[in-house]
PDB file of C-alpha atoms in Angstrom:
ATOM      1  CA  UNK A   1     -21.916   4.139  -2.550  1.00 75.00           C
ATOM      2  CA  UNK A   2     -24.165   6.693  -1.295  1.00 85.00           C
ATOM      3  CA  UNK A   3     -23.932  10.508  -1.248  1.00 83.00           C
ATOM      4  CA  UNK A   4     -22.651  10.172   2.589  1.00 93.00           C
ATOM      5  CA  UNK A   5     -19.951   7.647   1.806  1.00 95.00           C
ATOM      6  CA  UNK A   6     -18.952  10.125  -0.815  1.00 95.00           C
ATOM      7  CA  UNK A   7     -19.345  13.503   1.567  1.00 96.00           C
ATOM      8  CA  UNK A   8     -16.903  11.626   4.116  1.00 97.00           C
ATOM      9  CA  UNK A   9     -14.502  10.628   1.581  1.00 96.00           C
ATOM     10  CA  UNK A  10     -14.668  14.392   0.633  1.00 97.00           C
ATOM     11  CA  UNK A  11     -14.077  15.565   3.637  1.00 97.00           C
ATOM     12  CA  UNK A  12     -11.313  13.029   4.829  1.00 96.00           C
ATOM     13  CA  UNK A  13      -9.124  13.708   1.175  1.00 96.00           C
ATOM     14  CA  UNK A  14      -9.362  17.449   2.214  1.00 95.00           C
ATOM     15  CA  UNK A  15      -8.343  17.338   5.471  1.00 96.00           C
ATOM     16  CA  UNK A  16      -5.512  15.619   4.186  1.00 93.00           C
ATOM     17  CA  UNK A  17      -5.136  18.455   1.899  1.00 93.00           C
ATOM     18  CA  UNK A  18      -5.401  21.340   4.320  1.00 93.00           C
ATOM     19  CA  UNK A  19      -3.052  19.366   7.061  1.00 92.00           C
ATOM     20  CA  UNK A  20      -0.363  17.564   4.616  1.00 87.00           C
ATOM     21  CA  UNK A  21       1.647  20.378   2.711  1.00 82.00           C
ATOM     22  CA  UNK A  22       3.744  17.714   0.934  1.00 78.00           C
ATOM     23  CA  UNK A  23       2.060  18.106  -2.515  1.00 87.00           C
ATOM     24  CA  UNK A  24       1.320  14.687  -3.015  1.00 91.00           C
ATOM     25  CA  UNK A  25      -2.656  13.525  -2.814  1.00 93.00           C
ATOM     26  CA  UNK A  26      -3.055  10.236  -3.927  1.00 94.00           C
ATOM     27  CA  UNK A  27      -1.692   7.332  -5.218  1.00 94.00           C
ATOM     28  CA  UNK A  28      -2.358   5.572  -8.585  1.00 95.00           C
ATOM     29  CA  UNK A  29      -2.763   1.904  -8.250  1.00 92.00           C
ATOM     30  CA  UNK A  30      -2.920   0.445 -11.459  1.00 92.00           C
ATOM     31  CA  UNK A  31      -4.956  -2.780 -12.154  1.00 93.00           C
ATOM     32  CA  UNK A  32      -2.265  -5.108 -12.463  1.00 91.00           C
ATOM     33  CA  UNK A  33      -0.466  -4.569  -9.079  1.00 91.00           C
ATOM     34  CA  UNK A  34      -3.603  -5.021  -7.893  1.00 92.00           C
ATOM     35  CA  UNK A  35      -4.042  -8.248  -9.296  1.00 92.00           C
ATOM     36  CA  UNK A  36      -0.892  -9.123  -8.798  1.00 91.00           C
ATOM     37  CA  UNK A  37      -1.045  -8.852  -4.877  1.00 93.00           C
ATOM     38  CA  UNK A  38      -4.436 -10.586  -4.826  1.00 94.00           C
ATOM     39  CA  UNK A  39      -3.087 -13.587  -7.490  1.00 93.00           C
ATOM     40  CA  UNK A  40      -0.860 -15.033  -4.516  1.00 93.00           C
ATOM     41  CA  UNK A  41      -1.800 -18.480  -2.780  1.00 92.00           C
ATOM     42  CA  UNK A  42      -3.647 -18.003  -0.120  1.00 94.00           C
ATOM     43  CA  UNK A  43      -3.950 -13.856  -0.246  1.00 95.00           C
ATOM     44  CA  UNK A  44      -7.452 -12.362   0.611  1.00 97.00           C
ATOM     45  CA  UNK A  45      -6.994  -9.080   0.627  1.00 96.00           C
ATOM     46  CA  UNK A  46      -4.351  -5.963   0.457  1.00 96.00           C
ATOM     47  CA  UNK A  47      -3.112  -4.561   3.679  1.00 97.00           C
ATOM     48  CA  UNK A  48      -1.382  -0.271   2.325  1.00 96.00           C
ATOM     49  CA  UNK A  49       1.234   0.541   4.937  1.00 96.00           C
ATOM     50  CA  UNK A  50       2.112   4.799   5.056  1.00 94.00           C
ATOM     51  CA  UNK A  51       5.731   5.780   4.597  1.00 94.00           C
ATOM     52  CA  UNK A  52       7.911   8.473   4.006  1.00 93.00           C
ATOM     53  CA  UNK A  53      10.867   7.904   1.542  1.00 91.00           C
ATOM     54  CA  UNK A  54      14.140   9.371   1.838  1.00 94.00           C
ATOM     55  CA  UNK A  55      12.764  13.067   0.750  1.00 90.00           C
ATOM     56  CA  UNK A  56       9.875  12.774   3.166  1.00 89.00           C
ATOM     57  CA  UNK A  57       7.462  12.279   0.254  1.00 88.00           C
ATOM     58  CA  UNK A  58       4.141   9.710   1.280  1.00 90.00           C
ATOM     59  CA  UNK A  59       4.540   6.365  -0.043  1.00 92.00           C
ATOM     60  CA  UNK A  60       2.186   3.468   0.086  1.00 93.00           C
ATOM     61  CA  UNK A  61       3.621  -0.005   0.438  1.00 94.00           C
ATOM     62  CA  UNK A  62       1.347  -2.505  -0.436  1.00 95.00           C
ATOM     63  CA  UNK A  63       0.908  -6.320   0.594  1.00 95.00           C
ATOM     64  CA  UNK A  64      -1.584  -9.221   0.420  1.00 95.00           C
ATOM     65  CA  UNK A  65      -2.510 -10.541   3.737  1.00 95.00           C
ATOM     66  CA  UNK A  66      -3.869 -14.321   4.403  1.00 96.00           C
ATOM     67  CA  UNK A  67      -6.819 -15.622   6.250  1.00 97.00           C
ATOM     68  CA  UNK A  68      -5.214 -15.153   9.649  1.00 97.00           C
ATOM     69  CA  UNK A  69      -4.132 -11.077   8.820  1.00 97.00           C
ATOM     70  CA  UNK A  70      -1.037 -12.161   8.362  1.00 95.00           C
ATOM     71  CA  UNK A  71       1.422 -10.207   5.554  1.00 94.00           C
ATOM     72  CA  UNK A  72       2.368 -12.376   3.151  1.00 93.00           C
ATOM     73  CA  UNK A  73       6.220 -11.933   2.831  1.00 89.00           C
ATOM     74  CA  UNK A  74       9.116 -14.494   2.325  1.00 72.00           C
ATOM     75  CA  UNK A  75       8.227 -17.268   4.582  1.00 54.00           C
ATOM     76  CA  UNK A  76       6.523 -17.167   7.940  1.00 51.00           C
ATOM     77  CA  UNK A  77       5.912 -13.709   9.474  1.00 49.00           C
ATOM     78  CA  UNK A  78       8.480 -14.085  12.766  1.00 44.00           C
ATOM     79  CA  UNK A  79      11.162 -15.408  10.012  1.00 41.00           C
ATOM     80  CA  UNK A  80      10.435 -12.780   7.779  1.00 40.00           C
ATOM     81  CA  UNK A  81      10.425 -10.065  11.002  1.00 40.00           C
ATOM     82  CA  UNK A  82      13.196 -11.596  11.813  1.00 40.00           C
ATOM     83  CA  UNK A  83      15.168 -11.191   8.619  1.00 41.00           C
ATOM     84  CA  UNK A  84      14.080  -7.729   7.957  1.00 41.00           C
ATOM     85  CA  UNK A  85      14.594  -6.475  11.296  1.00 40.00           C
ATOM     86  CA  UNK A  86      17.965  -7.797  10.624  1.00 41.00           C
ATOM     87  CA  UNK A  87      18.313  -6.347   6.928  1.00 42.00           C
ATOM     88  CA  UNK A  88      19.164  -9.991   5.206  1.00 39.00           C
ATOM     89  CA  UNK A  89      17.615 -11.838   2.872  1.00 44.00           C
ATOM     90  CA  UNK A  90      16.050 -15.264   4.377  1.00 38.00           C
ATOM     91  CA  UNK A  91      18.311 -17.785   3.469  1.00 39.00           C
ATOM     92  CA  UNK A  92      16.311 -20.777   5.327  1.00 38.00           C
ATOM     93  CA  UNK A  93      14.691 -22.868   1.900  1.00 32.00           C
ATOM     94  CA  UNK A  94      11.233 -23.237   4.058  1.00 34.00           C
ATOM     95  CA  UNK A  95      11.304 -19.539   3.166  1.00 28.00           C
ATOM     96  CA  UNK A  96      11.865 -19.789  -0.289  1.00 31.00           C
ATOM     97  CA  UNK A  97       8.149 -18.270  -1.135  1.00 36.00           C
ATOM     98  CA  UNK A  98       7.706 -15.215  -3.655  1.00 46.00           C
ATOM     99  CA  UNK A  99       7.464 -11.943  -2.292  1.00 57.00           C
ATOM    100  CA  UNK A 100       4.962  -9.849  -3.511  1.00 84.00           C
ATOM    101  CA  UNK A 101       4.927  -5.826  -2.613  1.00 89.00           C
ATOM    102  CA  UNK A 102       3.685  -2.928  -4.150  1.00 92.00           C
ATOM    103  CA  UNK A 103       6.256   0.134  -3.993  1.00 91.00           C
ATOM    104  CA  UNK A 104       7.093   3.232  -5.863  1.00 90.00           C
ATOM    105  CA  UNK A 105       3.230   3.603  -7.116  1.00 92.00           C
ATOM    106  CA  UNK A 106       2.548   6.380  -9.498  1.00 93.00           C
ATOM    107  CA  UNK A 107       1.697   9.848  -7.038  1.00 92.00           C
ATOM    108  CA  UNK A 108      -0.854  12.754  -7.669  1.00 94.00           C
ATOM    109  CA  UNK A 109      -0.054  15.269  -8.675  1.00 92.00           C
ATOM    110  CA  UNK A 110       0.885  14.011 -11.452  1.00 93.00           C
ATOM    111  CA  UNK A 111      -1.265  10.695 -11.826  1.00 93.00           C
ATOM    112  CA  UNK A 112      -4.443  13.026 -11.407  1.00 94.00           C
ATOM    113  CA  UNK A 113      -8.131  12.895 -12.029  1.00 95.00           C
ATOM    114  CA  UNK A 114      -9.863  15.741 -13.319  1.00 96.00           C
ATOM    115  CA  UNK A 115     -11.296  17.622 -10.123  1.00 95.00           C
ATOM    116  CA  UNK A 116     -14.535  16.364  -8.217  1.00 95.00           C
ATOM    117  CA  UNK A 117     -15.261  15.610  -4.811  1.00 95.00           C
ATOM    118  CA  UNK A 118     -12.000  13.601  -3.827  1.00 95.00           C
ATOM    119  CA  UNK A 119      -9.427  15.907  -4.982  1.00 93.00           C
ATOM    120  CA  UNK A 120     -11.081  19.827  -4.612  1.00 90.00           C
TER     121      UNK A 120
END
């Protein structure tokens, strides 16, 4: 990391700040979710999808993605589209895969660093 990688990080997390009044800065992520996500056949890497929960508070959802950027949820993507769009589980056994997300992830304030560049 270099001192610009760290000035634009700076100045992203405080624009956030100064334009997001909802109290909530950051998200904890601990080590094991992390691992987790990444454990799962196939998964290289973690996609974090934005959200607002039922108060309007940010969320993070978080899921591994495969080689072809594809979410790894229940089964094949269009199935698993297909059964969320329609708010059912997938019942079809070729989509009997585990699904792996990260929700509900500790929030800062109160999962906090002690101030420095990212937070002040």
């Amino acid at each position: 990391m270099t001192n610009d990688d760290l000035q634009q990080a700076s100045t992203w997390t405080r624009n956030y700040r100064n334009q997001n009044t909802s109290g909530v800065n950051a998200h904890c992520l601990p080590a094991e979710t992390l691992q987790n996500l990444l454990g799962q056949s196939g998964c290289v890497g973690v996609r974090a999808y934005y959200g607002l929960d039922d108060a309007g508070q940010p969320q993070l959802v978080l899921v591994g993605y495969d080689a072809q950027d594809n979410d790894l949820l229940a089964g094949p993507p269009v199935a698993a589209r297909s059964a969320m769009i329609q708010d059912v589980e997938p019942q079809d056994a070729a989509l009997e895969t585990t699904q792996q997300l990260a929700t509900n992830l500790p929030i800062c304030p109160p999962c906090c660093s002690v101030t420095n560049a990212l937070n002040s």
